[in-house]
CSV table of C-alpha atoms and ligand atoms in Angstrom, one decimal:
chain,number,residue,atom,x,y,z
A,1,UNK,CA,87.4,125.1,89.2
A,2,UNK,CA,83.9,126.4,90.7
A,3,UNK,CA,84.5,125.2,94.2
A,4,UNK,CA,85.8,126.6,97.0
A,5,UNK,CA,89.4,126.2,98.3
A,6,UNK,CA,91.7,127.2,101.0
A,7,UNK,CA,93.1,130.3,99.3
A,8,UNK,CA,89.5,131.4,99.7
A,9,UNK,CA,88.8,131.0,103.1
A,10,UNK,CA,89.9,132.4,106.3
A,11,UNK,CA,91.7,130.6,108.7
A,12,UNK,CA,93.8,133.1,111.3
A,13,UNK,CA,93.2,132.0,114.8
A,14,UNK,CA,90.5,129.2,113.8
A,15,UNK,CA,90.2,125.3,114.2
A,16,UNK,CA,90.3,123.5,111.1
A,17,UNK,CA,89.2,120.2,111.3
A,18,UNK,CA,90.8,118.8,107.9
A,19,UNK,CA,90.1,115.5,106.2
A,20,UNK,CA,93.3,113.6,105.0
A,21,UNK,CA,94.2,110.4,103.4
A,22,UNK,CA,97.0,108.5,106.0
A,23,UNK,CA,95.7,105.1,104.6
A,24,UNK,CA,99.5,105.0,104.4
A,25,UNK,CA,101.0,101.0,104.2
A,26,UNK,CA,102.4,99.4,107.4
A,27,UNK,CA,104.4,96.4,107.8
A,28,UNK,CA,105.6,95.2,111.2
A,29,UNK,CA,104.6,98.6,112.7
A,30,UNK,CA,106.8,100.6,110.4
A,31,UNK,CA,105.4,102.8,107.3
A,32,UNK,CA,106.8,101.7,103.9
A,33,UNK,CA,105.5,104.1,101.6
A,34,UNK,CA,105.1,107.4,103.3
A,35,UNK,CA,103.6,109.5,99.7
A,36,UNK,CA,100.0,110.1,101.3
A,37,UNK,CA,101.4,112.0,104.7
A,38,UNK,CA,104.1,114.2,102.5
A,39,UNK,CA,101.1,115.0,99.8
A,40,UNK,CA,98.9,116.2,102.1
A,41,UNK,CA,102.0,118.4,104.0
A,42,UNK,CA,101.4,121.5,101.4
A,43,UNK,CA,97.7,121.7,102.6
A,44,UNK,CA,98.7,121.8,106.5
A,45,UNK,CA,101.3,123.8,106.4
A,46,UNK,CA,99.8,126.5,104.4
A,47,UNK,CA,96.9,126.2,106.8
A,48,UNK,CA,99.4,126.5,110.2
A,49,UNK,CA,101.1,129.7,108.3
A,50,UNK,CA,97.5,131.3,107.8
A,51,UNK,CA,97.6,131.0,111.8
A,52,UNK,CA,95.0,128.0,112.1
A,53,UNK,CA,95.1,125.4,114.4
A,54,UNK,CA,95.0,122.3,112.5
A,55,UNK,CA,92.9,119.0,113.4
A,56,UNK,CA,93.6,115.8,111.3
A,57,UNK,CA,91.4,113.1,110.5
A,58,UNK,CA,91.9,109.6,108.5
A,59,UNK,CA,91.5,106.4,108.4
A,60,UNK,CA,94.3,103.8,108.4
A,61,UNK,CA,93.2,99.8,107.3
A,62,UNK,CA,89.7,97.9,108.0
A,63,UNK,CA,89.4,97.7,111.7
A,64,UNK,CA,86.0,97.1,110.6
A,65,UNK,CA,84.2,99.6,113.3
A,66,UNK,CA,86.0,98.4,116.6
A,67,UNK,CA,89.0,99.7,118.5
A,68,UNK,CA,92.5,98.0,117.3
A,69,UNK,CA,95.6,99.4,118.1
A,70,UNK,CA,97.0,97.3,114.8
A,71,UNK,CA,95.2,100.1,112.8
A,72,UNK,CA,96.2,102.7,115.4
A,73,UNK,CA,97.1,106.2,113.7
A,74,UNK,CA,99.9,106.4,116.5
A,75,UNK,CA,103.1,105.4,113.6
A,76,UNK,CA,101.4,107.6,111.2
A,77,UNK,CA,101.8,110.9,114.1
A,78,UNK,CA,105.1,109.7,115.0
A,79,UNK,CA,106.0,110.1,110.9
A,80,UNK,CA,104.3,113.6,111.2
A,81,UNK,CA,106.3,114.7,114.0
A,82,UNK,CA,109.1,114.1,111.9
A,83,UNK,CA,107.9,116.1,108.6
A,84,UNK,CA,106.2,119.2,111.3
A,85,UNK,CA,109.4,120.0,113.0
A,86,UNK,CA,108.8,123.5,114.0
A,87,UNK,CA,104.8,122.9,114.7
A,88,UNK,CA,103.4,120.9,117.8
A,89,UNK,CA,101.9,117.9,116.7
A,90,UNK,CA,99.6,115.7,119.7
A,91,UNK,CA,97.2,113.0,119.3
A,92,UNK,CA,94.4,112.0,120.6
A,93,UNK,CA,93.3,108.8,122.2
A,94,UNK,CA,90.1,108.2,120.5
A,95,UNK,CA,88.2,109.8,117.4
A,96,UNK,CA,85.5,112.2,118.7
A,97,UNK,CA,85.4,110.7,123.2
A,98,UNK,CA,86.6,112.9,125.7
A,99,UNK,CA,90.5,113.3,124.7
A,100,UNK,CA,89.7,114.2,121.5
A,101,UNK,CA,87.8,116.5,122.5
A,102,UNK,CA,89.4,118.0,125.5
A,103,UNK,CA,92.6,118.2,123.4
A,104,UNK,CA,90.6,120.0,120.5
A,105,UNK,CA,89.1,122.1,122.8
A,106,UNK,CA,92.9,123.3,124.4
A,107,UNK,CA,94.8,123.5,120.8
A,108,UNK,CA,96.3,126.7,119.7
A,109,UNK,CA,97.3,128.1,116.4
A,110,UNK,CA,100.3,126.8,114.6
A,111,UNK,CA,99.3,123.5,116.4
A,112,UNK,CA,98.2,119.9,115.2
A,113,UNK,CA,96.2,117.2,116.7
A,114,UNK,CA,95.5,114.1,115.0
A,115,UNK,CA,92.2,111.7,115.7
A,116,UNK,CA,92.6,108.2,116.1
A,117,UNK,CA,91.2,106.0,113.5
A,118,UNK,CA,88.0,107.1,112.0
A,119,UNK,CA,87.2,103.8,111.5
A,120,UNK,CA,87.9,102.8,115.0
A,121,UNK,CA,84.0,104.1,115.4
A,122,UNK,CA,81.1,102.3,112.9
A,123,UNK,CA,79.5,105.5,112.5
A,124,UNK,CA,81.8,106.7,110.2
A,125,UNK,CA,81.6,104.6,107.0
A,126,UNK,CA,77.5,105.2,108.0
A,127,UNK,CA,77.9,108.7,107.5
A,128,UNK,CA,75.6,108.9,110.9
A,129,UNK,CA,74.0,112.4,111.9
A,130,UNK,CA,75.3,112.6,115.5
A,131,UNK,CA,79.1,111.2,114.6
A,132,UNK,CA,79.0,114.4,111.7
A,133,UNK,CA,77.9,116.6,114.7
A,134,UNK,CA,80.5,115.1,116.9
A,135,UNK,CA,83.3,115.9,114.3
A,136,UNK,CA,82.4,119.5,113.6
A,137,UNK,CA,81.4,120.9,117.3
A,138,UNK,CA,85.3,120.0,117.3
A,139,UNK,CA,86.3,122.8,114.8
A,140,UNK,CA,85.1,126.0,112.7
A,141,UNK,CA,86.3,125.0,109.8
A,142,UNK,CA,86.1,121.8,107.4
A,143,UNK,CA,88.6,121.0,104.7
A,144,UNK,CA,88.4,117.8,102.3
A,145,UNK,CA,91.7,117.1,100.9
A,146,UNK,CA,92.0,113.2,101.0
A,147,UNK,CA,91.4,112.8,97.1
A,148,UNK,CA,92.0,109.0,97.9
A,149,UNK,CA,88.5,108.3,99.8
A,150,UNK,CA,86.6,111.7,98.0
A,151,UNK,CA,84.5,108.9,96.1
A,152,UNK,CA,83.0,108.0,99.7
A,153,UNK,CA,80.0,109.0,101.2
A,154,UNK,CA,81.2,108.6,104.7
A,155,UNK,CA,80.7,111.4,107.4
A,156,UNK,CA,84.2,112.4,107.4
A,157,UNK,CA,84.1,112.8,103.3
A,158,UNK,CA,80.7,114.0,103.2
A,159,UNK,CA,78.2,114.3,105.7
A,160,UNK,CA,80.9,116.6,108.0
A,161,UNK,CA,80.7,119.1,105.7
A,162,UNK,CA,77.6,120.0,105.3
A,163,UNK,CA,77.8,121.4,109.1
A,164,UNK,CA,80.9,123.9,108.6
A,165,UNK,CA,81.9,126.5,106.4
A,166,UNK,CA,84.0,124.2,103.8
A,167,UNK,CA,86.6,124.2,101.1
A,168,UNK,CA,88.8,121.5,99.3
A,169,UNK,CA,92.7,121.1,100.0
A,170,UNK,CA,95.7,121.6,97.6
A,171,UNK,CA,96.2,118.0,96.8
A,172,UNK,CA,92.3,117.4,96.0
A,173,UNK,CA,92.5,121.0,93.9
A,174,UNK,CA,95.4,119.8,92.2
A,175,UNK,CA,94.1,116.0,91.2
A,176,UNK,CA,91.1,117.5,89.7
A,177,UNK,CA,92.9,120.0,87.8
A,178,UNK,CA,95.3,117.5,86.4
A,179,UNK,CA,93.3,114.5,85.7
A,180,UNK,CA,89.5,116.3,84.5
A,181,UNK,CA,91.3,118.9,82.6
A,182,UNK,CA,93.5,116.3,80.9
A,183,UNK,CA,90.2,114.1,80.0
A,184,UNK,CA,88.1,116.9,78.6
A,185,UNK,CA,90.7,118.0,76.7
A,186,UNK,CA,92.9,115.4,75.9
A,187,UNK,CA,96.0,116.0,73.1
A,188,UNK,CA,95.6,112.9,70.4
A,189,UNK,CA,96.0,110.6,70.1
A,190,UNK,CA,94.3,109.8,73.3
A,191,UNK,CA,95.0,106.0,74.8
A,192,UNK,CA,93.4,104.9,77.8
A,193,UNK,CA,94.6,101.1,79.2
A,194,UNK,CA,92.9,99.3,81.7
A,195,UNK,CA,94.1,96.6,83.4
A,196,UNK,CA,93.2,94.8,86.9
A,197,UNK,CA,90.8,91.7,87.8
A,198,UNK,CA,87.5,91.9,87.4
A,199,UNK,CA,85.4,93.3,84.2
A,200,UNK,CA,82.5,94.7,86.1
A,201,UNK,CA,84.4,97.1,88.3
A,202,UNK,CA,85.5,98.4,84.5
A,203,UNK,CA,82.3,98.3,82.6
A,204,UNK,CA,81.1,102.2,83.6
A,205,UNK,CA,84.7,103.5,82.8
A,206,UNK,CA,85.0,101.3,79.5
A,207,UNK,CA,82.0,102.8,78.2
A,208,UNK,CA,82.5,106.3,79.1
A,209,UNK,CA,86.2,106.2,77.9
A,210,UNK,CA,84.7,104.6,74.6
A,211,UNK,CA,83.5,108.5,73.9
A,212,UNK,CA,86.5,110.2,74.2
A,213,UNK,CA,89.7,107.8,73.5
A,214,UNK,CA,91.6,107.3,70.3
A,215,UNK,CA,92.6,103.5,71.9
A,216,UNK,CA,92.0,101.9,74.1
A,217,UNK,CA,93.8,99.2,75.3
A,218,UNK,CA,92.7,95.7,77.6
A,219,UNK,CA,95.2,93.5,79.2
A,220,UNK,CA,94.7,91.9,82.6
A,221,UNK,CA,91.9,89.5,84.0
A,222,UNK,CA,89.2,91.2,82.6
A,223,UNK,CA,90.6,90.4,78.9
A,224,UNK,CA,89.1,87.1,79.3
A,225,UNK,CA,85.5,88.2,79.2
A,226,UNK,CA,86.0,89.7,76.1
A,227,UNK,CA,87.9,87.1,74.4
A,228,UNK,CA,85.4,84.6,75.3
A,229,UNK,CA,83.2,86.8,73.8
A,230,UNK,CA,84.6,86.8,70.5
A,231,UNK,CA,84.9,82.8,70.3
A,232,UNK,CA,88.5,82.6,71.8
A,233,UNK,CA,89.6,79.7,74.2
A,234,UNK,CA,90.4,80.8,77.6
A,235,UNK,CA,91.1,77.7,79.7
A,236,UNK,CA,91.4,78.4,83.3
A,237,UNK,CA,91.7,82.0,83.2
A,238,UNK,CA,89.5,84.5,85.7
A,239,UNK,CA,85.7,84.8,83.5
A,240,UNK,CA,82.7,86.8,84.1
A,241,UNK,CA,80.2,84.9,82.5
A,242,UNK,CA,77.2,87.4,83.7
A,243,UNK,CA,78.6,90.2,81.8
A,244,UNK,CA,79.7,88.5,78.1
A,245,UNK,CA,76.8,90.7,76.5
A,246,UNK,CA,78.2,93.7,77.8
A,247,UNK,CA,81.7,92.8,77.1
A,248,UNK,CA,80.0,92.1,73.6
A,249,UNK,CA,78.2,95.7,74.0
A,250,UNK,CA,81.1,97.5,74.8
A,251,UNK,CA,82.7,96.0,71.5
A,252,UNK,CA,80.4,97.3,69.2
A,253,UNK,CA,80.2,100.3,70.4
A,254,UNK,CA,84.1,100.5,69.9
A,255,UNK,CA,83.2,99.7,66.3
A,256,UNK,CA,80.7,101.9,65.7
A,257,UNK,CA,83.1,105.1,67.4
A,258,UNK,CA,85.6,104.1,65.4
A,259,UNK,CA,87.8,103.6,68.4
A,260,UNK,CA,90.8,101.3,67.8
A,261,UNK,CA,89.9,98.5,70.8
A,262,UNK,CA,93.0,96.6,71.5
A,263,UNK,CA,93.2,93.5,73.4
A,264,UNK,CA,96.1,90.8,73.8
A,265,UNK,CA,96.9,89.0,71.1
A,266,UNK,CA,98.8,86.0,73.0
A,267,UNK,CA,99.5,85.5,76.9
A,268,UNK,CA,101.7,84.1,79.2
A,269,UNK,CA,100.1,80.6,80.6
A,270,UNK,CA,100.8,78.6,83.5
A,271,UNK,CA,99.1,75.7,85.1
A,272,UNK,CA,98.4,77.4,88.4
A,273,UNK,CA,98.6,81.2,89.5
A,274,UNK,CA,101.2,80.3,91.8
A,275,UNK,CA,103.4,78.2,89.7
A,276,UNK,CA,106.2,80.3,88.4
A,277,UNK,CA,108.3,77.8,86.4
A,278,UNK,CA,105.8,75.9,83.9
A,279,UNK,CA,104.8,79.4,82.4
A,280,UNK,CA,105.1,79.5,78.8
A,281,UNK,CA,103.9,82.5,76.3
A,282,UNK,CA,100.9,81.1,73.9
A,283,UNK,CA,101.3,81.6,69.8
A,284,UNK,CA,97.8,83.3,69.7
A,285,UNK,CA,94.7,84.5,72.1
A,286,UNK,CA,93.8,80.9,72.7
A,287,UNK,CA,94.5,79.7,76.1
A,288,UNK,CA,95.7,75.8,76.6
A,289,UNK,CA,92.9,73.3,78.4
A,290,UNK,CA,94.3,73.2,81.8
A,291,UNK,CA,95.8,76.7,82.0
A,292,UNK,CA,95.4,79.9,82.9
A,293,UNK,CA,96.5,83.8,81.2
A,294,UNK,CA,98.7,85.5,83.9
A,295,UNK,CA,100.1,88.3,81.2
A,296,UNK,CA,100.0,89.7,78.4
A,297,UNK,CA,102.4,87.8,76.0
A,298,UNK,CA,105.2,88.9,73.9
A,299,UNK,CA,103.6,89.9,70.2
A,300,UNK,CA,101.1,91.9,72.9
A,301,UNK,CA,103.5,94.2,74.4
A,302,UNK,CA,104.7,95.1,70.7
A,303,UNK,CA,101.2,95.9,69.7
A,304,UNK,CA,100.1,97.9,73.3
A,305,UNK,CA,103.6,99.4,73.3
A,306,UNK,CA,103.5,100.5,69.4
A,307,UNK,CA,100.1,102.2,70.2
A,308,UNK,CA,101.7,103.5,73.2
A,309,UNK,CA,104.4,105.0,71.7
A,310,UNK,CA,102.3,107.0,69.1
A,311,UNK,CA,100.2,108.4,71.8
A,312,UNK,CA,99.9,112.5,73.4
A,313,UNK,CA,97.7,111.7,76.3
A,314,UNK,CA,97.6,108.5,78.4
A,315,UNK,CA,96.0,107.8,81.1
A,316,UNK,CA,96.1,104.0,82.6
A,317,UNK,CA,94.3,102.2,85.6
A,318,UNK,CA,95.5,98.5,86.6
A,319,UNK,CA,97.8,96.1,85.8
A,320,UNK,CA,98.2,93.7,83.0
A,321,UNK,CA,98.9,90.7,84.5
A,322,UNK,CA,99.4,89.4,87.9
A,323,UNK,CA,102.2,91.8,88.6
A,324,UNK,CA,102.4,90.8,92.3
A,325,UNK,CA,104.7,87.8,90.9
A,326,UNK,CA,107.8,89.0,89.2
A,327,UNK,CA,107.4,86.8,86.6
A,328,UNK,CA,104.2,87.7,85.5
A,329,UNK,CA,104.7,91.4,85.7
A,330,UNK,CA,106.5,91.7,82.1
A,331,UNK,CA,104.1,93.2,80.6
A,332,UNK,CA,103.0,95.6,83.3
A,333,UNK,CA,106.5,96.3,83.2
A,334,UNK,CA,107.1,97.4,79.4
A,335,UNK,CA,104.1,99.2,79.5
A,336,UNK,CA,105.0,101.5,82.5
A,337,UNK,CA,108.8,101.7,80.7
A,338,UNK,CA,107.2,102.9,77.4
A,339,UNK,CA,104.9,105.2,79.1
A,340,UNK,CA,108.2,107.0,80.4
A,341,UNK,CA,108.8,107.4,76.3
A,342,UNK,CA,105.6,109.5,75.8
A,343,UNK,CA,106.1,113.2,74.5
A,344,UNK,CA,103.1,114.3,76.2
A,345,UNK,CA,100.7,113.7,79.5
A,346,UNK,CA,100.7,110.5,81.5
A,347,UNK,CA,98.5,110.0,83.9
A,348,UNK,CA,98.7,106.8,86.0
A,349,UNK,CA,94.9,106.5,87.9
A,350,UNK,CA,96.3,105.4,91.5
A,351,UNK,CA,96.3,101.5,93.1
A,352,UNK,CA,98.4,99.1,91.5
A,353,UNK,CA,99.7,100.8,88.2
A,354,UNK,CA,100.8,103.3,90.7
A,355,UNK,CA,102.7,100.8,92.7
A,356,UNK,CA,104.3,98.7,89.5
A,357,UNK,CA,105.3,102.8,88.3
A,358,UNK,CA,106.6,103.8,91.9
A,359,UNK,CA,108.6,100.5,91.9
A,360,UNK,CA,110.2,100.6,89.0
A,361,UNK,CA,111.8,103.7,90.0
A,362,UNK,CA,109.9,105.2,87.1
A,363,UNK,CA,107.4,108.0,89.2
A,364,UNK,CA,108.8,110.8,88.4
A,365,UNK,CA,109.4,110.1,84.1
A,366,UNK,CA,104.9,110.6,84.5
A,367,UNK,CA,103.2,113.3,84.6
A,368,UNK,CA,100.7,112.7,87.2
A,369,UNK,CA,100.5,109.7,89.8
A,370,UNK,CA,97.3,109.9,91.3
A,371,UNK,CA,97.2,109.0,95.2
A,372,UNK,CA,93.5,107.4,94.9
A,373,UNK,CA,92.6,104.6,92.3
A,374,UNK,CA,89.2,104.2,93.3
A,375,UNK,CA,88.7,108.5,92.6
A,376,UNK,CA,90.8,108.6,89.8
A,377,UNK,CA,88.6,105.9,88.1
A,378,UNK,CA,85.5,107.6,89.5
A,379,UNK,CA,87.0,110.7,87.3
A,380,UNK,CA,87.9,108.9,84.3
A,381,UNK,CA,84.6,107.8,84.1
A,382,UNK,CA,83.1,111.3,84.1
A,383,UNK,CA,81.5,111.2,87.2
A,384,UNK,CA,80.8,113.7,90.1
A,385,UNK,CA,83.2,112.9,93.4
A,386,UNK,CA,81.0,112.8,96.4
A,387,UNK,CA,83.5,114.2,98.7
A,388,UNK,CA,84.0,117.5,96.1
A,389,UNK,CA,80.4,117.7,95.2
A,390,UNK,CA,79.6,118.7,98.7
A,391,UNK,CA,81.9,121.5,98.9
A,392,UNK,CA,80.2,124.8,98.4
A,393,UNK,CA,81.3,126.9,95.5
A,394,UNK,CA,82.4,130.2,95.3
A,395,UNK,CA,80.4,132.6,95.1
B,401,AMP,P1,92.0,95.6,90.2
B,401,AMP,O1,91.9,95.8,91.7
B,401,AMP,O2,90.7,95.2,89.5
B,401,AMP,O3,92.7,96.7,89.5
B,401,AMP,O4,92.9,94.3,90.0
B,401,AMP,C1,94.2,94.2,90.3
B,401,AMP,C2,94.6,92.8,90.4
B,401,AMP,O5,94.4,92.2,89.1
B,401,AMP,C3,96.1,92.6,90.7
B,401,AMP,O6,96.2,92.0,92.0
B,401,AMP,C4,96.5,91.6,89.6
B,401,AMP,O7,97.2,90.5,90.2
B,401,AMP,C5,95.2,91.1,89.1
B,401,AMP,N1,95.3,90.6,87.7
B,401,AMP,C6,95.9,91.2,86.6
B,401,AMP,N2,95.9,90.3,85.6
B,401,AMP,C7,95.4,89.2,86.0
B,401,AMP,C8,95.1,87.9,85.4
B,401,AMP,N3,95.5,87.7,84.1
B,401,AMP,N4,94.6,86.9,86.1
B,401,AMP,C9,94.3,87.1,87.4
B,401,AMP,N5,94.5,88.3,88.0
B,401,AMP,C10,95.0,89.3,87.3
């Protein structure tokens, strides 16, 4: 790791405006899944124990650039209070106005402040020049550590940083070491599964993985494409017609690697997505006129799970099948049970195979649960994370 992080800077008696990731759920004004605020808690504290005073900054929903209090960050400081017992922890009323400021301006060491909403103000997802100057004449110091929006150029992420002295956080520091230094030197057999909607969100990863994995494995909506593809009937179920060729691209180059390309081999089928009692599995990859796939069928989970089981590295992005419905998440389900079974690293990339893990009661039989899925992908894939690529490195 070439770039610079918070054991390498100083921090006594300076203000440390630090980028976290409290994109945390909230139903009827009440967090359900609190992970995001207690992963980012080794990062602050060690920062208020080096004597800084700490300034937080995240986003929370789409209020789309305009004041909401639905997406206020007010229940995610009232959670904080609660995990910072022996720390003072204040909020401000806006993102970079006059509270914030004036209360940035007063803060001592050993105390917190958190900014409303970043994206309360448009500027933000614009990266814009004055709202970067706005958030650093705030603080001395900038520290990234939301891994989950690191793959976004956004002035909190990115353009912020340029203007301070700068380092990453513990939990970025410790997502890169885990996941890159599991991909470039993976234990084999080396299976990768990718699951989730659409094909052309997974096209860059598919290819890139092609280079490295032993398997890989396809299940969800973007199985269709391929199976069309190869001549298969697919009835109702989601297709990307503008990207058959590459689906037929991607295949052949699986071939000519010599990479063992697994897709389903039958499905469950229903009539309509939401019709959860005229499901029935299929005998083959063919998909009945009137139908649609919704999961991977039975013979399928025997195949992905027999690959599965053989496996030394894993690493898996979306689900493989409309998991939301309980009855459709079978084979989502078996696969997450039979990762538990593998006697060597798991890593599960974030979004909803994180969920359908974390659910099952199964998070901590993995090795790694990433807390972004749209940066874990972004490092699957090989590529650079904005967010990290901006951080000087050490000299
Ligand atoms: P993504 O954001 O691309 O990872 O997609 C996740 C979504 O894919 C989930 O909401 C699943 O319900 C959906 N999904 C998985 N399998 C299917 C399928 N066979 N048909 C339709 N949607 C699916």
């Amino acid at each position: 790791m070439d770039k610079r992080t918070i054991n390498d800077i100083d921090v006594y008696d300076k203000k440390v405006l630090v980028r976290v990731d409290f994109n945390v759920p909230v139903i009827k004004g009440k967090i359900t899944d609190d992970n995001r605020i207690v992963e980012a808690l080794p990062t602050i504290n060690y920062l208020l124990e080096k004597g800084a005073a700490v300034i937080l900054m995240s986003h929370l929903g789409r209020p789309e650039g305009k004041v909401d209090p639905k997406y206020s960050l007010a229940v995610v400081s009232k959670r904080l209070k609660e995990l910072l017992p022996n720390n003072k922890v204040i909020m401000a009323k806006d993102v970079v106005g006059e509270d914030a400021k004036a209360k940035a301006a007063n803060l001592k060491m050993g105390e917190v402040l958190l900014l409303e909403n970043l994206r309360y103000d448009a500027r933000e997802e614009e990266n814009d020049k004055d709202f970067c100057k706005l958030l650093a004449d705030m603080a001395e110091v900038y520290v990234n550590d939301a891994f989950g929006t690191a793959h976004r150029k956004h002035a909190s992420t990115y353009g912020v940083a340029k203007l301070l002295p700068n380092a990453i956080g513990f939990l970025i520091q410790k997502e890169l070491e885990i996941i890159c230094g599991t991909i470039e030197n993976p234990k084999r057999p080396f299976v990768g599964i990718l699951g989730g909607a659409k094909v052309k969100d997974k096209i860059g990863i598919i290819d890139s993985l092609l280079n490295t994995v032993d398997t890989l494995i396809i299940g969800g909506g973007m199985a269709y494409t391929f199976l069309h593809a190869q001549g298969y009937a697919i009835g109702n179920s989601l297709f990307d017609e503008t990207n058959v060729e590459e689906a037929k691209k991607l295949m052949k180059k699986a071939e000519e690697k010599g990479v063992n390309f697994l897709l389903p081999v039958d499905f469950v089928e229903t009539p309509d997505f939401n019709d959860v009692i005229n499901y029935r599995n299929t005998k083959d990859q063919n998909i009945s006129e009137g139908y649609e796939g919704v999961d991977i069928g039975k013979k399928s989970v025997k195949l992905f799970t027999k690959a599965i089981k053989k496996a030394k590295t894993v690493i898996w992005n979306g689900p493989v099948g409309v998991f939301e419905k309980k009855e459709f998440a079978v084979g989502t389900y078996a696969i997450a049970k039979k990762l538990t079974k593998v006697k060597g690293t798991t890593i599960i990339g974030g979004g909803d195979s994180a969920s359908a893990v974390i659910n099952m009661g199964l998070a901590h039989k993995m090795t790694h649960i990433s807390t972004g899925g749209g940066a874990s992908l972004k490092l699957f894939e090989g590529k650079i994370l904005p967010g990290v690529d901006v951080i000087d490195n050490i000299n």
